[in-house]
PDB file of C-alpha atoms in Angstrom:
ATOM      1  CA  UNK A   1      10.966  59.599-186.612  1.00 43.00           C
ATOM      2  CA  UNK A   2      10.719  56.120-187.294  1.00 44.00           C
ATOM      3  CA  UNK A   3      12.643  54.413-189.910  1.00 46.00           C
ATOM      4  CA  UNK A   4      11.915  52.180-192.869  1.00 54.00           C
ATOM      5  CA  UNK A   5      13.703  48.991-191.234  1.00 70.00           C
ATOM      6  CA  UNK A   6      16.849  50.284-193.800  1.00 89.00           C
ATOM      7  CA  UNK A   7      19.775  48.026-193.555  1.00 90.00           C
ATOM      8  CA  UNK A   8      23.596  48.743-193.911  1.00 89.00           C
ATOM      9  CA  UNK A   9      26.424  46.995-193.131  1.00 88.00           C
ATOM     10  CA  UNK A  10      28.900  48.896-190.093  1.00 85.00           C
ATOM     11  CA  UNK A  11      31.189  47.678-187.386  1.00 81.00           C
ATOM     12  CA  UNK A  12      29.657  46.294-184.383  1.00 82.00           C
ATOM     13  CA  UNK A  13      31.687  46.570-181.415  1.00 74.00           C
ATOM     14  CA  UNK A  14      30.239  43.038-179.604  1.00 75.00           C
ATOM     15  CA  UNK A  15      30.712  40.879-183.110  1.00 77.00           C
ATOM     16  CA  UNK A  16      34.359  42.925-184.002  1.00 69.00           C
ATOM     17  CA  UNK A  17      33.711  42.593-187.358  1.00 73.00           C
ATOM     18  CA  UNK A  18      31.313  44.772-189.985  1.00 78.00           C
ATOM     19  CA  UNK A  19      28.167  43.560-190.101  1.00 86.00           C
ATOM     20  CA  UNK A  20      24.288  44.252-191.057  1.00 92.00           C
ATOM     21  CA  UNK A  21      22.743  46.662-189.142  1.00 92.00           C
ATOM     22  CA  UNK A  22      18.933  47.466-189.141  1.00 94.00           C
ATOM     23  CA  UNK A  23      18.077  50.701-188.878  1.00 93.00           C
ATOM     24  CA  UNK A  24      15.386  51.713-185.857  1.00 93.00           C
ATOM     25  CA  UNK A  25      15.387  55.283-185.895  1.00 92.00           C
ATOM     26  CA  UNK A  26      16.525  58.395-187.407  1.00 94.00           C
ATOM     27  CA  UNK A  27      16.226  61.586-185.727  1.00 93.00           C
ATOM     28  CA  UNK A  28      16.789  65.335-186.038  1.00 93.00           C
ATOM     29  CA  UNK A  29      18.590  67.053-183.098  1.00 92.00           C
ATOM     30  CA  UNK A  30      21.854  69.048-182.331  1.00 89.00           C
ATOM     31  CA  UNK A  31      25.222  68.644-180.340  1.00 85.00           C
ATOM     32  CA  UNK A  32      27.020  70.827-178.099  1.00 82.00           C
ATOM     33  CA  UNK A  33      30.381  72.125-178.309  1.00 75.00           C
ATOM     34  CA  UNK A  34      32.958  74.505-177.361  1.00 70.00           C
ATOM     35  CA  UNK A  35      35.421  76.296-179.583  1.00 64.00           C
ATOM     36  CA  UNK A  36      38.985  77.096-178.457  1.00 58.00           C
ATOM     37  CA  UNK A  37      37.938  80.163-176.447  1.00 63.00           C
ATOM     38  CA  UNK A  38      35.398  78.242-174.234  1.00 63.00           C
ATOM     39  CA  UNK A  39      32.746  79.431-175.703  1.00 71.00           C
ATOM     40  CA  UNK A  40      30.019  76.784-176.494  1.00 78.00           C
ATOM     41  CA  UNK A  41      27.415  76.342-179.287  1.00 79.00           C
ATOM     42  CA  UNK A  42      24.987  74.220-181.004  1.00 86.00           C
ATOM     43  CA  UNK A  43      25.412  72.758-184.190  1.00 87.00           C
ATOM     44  CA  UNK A  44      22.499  70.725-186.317  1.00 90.00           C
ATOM     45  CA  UNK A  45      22.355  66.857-186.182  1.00 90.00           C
ATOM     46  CA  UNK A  46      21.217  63.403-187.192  1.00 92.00           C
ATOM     47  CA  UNK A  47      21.275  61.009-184.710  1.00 94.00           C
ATOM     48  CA  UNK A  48      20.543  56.992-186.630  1.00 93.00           C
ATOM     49  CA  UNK A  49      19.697  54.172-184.176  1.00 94.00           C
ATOM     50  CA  UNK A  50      20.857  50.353-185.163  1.00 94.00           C
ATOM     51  CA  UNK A  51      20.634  47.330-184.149  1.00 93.00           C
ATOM     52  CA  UNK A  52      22.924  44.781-185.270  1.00 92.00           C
ATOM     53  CA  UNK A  53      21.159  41.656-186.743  1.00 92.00           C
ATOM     54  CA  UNK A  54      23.647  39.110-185.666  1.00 89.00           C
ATOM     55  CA  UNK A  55      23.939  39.863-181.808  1.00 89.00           C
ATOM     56  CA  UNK A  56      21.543  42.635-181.471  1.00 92.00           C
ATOM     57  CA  UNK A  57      23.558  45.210-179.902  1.00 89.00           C
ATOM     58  CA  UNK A  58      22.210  48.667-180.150  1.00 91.00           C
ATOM     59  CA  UNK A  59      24.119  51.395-181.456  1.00 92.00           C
ATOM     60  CA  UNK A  60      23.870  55.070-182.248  1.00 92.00           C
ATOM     61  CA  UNK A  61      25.359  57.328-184.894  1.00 91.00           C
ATOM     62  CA  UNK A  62      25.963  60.986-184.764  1.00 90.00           C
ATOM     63  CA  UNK A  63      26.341  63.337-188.268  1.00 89.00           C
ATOM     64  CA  UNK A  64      26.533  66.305-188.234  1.00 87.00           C
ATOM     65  CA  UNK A  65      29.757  69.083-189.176  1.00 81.00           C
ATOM     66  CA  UNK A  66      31.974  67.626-186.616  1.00 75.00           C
ATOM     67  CA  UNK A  67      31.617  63.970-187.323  1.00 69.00           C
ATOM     68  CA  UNK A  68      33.059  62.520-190.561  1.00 65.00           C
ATOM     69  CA  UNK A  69      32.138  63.872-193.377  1.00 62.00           C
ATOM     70  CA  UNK A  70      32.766  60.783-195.621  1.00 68.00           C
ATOM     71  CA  UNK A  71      29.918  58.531-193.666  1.00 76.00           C
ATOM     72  CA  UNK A  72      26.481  58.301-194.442  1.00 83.00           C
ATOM     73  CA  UNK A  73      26.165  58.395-190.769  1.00 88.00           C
ATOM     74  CA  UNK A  74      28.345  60.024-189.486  1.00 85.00           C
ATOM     75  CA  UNK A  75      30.173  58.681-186.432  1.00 82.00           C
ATOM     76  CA  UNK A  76      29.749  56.352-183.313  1.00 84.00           C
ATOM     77  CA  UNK A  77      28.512  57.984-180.309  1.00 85.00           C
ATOM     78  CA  UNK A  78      27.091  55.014-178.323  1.00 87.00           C
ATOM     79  CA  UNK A  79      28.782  52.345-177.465  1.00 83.00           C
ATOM     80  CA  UNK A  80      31.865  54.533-177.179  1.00 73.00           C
ATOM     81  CA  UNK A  81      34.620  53.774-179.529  1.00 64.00           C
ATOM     82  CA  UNK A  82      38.289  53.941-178.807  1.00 60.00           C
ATOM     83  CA  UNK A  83      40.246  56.617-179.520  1.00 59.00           C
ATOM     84  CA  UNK A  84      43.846  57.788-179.956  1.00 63.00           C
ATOM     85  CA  UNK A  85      45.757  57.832-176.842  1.00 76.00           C
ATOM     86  CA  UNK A  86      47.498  61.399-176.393  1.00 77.00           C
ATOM     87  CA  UNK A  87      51.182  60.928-175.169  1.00 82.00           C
ATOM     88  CA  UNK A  88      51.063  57.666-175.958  1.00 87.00           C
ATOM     89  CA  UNK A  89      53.918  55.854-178.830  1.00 88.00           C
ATOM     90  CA  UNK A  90      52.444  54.429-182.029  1.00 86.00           C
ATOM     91  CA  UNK A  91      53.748  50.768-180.104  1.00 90.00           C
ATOM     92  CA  UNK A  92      51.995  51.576-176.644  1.00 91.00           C
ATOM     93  CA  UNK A  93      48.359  52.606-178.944  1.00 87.00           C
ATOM     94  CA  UNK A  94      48.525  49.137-181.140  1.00 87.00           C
ATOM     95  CA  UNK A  95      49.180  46.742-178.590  1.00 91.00           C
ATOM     96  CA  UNK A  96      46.518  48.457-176.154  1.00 90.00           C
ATOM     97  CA  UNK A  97      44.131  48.326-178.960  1.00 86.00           C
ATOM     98  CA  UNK A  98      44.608  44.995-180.437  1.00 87.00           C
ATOM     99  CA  UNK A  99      43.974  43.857-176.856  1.00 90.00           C
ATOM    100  CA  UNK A 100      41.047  45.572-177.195  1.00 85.00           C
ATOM    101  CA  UNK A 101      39.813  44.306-179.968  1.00 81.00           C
ATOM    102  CA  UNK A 102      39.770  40.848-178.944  1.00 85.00           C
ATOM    103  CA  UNK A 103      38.890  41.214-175.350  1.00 84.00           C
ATOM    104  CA  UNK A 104      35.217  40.117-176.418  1.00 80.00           C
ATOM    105  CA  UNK A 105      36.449  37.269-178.831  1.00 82.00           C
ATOM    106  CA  UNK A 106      39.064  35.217-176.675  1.00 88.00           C
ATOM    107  CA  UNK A 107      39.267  35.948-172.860  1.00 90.00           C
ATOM    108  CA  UNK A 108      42.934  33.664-172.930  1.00 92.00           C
ATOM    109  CA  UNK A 109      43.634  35.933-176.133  1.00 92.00           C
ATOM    110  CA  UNK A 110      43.040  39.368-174.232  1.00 92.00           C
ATOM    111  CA  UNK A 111      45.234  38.200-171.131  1.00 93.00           C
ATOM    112  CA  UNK A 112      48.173  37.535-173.900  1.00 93.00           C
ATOM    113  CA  UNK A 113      47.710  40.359-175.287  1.00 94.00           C
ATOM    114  CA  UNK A 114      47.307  42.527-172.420  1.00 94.00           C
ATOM    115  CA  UNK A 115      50.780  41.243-171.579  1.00 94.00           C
ATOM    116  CA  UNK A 116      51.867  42.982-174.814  1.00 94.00           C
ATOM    117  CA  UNK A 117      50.641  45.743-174.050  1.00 95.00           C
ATOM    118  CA  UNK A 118      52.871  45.863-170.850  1.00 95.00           C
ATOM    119  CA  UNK A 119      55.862  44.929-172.923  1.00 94.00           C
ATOM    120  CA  UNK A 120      55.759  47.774-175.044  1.00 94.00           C
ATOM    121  CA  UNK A 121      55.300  50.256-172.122  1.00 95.00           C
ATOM    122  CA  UNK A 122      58.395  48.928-170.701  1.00 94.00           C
ATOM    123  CA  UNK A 123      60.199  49.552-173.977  1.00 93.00           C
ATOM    124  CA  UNK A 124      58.894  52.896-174.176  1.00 94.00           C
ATOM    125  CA  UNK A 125      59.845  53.923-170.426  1.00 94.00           C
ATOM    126  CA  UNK A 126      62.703  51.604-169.539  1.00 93.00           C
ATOM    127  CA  UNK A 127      64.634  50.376-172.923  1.00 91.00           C
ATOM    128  CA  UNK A 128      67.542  49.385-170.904  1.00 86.00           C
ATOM    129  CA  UNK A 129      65.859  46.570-168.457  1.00 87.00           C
ATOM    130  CA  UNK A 130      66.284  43.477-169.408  1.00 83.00           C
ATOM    131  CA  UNK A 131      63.167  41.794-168.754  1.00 91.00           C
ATOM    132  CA  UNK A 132      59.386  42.742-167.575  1.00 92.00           C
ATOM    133  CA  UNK A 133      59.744  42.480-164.191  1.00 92.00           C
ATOM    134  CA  UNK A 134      62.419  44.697-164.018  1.00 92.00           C
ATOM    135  CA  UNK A 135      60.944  47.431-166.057  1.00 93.00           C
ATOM    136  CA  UNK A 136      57.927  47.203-163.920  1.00 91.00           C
ATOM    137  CA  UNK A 137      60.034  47.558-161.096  1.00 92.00           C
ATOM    138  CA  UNK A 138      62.398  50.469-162.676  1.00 93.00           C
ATOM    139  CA  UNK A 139      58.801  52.773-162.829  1.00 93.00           C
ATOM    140  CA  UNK A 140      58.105  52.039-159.119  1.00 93.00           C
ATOM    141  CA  UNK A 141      61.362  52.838-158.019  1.00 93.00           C
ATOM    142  CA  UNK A 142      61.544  55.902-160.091  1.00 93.00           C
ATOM    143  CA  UNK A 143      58.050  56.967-158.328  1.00 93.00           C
ATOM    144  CA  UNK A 144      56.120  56.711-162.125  1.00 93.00           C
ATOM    145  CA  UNK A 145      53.426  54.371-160.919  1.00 93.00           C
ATOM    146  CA  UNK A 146      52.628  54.479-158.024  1.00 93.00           C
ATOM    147  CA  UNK A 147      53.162  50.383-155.873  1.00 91.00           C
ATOM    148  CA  UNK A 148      48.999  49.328-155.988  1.00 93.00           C
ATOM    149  CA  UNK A 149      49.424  49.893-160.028  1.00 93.00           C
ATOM    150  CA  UNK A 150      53.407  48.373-159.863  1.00 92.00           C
ATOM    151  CA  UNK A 151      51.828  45.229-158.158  1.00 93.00           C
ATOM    152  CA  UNK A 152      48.462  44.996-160.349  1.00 94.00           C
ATOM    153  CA  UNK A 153      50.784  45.398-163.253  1.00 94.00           C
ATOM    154  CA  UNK A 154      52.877  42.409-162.051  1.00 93.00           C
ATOM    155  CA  UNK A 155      49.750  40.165-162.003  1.00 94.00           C
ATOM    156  CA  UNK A 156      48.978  41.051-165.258  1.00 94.00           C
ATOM    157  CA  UNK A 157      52.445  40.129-166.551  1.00 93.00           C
ATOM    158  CA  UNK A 158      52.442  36.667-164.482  1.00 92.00           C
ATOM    159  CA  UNK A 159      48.518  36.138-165.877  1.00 91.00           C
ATOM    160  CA  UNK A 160      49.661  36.955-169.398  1.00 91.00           C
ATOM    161  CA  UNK A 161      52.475  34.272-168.736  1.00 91.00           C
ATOM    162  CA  UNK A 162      50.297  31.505-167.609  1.00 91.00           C
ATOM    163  CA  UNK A 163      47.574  32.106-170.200  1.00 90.00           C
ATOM    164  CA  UNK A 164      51.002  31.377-172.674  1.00 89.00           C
ATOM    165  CA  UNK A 165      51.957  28.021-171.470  1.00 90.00           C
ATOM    166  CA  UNK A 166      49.087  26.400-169.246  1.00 86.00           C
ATOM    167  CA  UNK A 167      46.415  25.158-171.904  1.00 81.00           C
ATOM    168  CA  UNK A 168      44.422  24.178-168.450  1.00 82.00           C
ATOM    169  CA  UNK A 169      45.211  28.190-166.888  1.00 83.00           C
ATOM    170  CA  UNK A 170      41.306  29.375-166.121  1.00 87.00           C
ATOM    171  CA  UNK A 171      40.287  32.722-167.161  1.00 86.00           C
ATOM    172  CA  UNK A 172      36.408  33.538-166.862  1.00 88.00           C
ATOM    173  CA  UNK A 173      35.099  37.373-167.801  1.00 88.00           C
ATOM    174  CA  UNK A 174      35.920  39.048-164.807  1.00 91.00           C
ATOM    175  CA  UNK A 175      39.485  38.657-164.838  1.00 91.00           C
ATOM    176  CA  UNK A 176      39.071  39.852-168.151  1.00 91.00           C
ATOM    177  CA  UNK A 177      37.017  42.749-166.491  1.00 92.00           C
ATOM    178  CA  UNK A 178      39.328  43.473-163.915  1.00 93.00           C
ATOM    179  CA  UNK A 179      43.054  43.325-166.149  1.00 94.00           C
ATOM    180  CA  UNK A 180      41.158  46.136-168.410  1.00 92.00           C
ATOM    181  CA  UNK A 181      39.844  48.270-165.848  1.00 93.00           C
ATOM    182  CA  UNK A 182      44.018  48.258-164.371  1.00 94.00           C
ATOM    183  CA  UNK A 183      45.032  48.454-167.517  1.00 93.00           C
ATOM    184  CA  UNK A 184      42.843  51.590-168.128  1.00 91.00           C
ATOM    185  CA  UNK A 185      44.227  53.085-165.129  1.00 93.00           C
ATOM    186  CA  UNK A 186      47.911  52.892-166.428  1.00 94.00           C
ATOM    187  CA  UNK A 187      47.166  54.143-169.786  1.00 93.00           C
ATOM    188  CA  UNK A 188      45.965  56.988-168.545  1.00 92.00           C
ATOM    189  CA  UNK A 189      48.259  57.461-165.610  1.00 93.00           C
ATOM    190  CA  UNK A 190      51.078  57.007-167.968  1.00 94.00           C
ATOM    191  CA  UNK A 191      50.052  59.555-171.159  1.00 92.00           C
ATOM    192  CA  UNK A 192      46.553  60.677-171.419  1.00 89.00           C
ATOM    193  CA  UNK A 193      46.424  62.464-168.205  1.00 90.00           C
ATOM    194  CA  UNK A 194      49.948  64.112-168.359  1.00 90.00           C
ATOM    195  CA  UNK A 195      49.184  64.917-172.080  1.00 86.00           C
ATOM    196  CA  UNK A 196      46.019  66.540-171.061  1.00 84.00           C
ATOM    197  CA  UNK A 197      47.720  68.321-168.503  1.00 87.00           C
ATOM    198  CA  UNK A 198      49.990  70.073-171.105  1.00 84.00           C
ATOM    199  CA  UNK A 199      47.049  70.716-173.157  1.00 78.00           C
ATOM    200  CA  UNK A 200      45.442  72.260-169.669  1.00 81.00           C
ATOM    201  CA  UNK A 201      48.562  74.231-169.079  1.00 81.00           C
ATOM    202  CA  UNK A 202      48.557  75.508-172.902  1.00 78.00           C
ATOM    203  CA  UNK A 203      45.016  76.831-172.779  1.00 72.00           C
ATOM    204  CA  UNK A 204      45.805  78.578-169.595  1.00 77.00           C
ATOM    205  CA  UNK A 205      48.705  80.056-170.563  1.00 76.00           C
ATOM    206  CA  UNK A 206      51.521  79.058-168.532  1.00 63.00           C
ATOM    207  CA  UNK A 207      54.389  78.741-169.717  1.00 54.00           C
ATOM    208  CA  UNK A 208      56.839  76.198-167.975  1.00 54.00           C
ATOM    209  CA  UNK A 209      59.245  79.191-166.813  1.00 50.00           C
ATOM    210  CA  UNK A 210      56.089  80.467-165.127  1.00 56.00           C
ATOM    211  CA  UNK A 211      54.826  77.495-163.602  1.00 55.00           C
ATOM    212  CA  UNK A 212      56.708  78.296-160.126  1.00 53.00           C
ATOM    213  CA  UNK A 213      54.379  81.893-159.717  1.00 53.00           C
ATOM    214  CA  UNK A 214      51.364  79.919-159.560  1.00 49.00           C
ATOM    215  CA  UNK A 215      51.249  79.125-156.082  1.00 50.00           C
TER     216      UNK A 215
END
């Protein structure tokens, strides 16, 4: 169904800030999902198309029961937006996602930033060391990353550093490409994939006194 060129201001995830969005399309569908028993169903839904009028990224919005309630449209689907990262500290999640959030404003910005981000993993894990390095080094050592991440974390850190104090330093868009994609990597190494493995172990059952039957 095609729309009536409607307009509405919403976040665009290119421009970082809210801004007008024309809408191209609005149609009827459904979404999958799966209840806590694995058991999976269909529910009713509205998927919107927009375009945003100041760089002219495309985006799409789903409603329906599962999305929030308190939009007219619901929630973003497409481009993915970021969520909260299970295991992670309230620190570790603000600093990731500031970083983030300016990774398509500032390039020199983001590789600041994504220092940050490194600091306040090394608080979380190693609140003893004494400096970055060291705390990068203390989670090698103690086997919780493995050396390839240890060593593309240490680039970050000495990237971040330059970006600091060399006005001159150059950063282009793939470095920025590259320190998120690592950066990704130790997030989820880190938290979201030993959180999910909890939340793997819960739905299956096992208990951690149990854990050694399962051979």
């Amino acid at each position: 169904m095609t729309s009536d060129s409607k307009k509405t201001f919403l976040p665009c995830s290119r421009c970082n800030i809210a801004t007008i969005q024309t809408v191209l399309c609005v149609a009827d569908s459904d979404v999958e999902y799966m209840d806590a028993d694995g058991h999976s169903g269909i529910e009713p839904a509205t998927y919107t198309l927009f375009r945003c009028d100041g760089c002219t990224r495309i985006s799409i919005y789903i409603h329906s029961a599962f999305n929030n309630p308190q939009s007219e449209f619901g929630e973003q689907a497409f481009p993915k937006t970021l969520n909260d990262i299970r295991g992670a500290p309230t620190t570790v999640q603000q600093a990731y996602f500031q970083a983030k959030y300016i990774k398509n404003t500032s390039q020199v910005a983001y590789a600041i930033l994504a220092r940050r981000v490194l600091d306040a993993i090394a608080q979380d894990k190693c609140p003893g060391e004494r400096n970055l390095a060291q705390a990068l080094q203390t989670l090698a050592i103690r086997g919780e990353i493995p050396s390839f991440l240890a060593d593309a974390m240490k680039h970050i850190r000495l990237f971040g550093n330059a970006a600091a104090h060399d006005a001159a330093f150059p950063i282009n868009g793939i470095h920025v490409e590259m320190i998120d994609s690592f950066l990704e990597i130790l997030i989820t190494h880190l938290y979201v994939a030993p959180a999910a493995l909890q939340e793997f172990k819960l739905f299956l059952g096992i208990a951690k006194e149990n854990e050694s039957d399962i051979q």
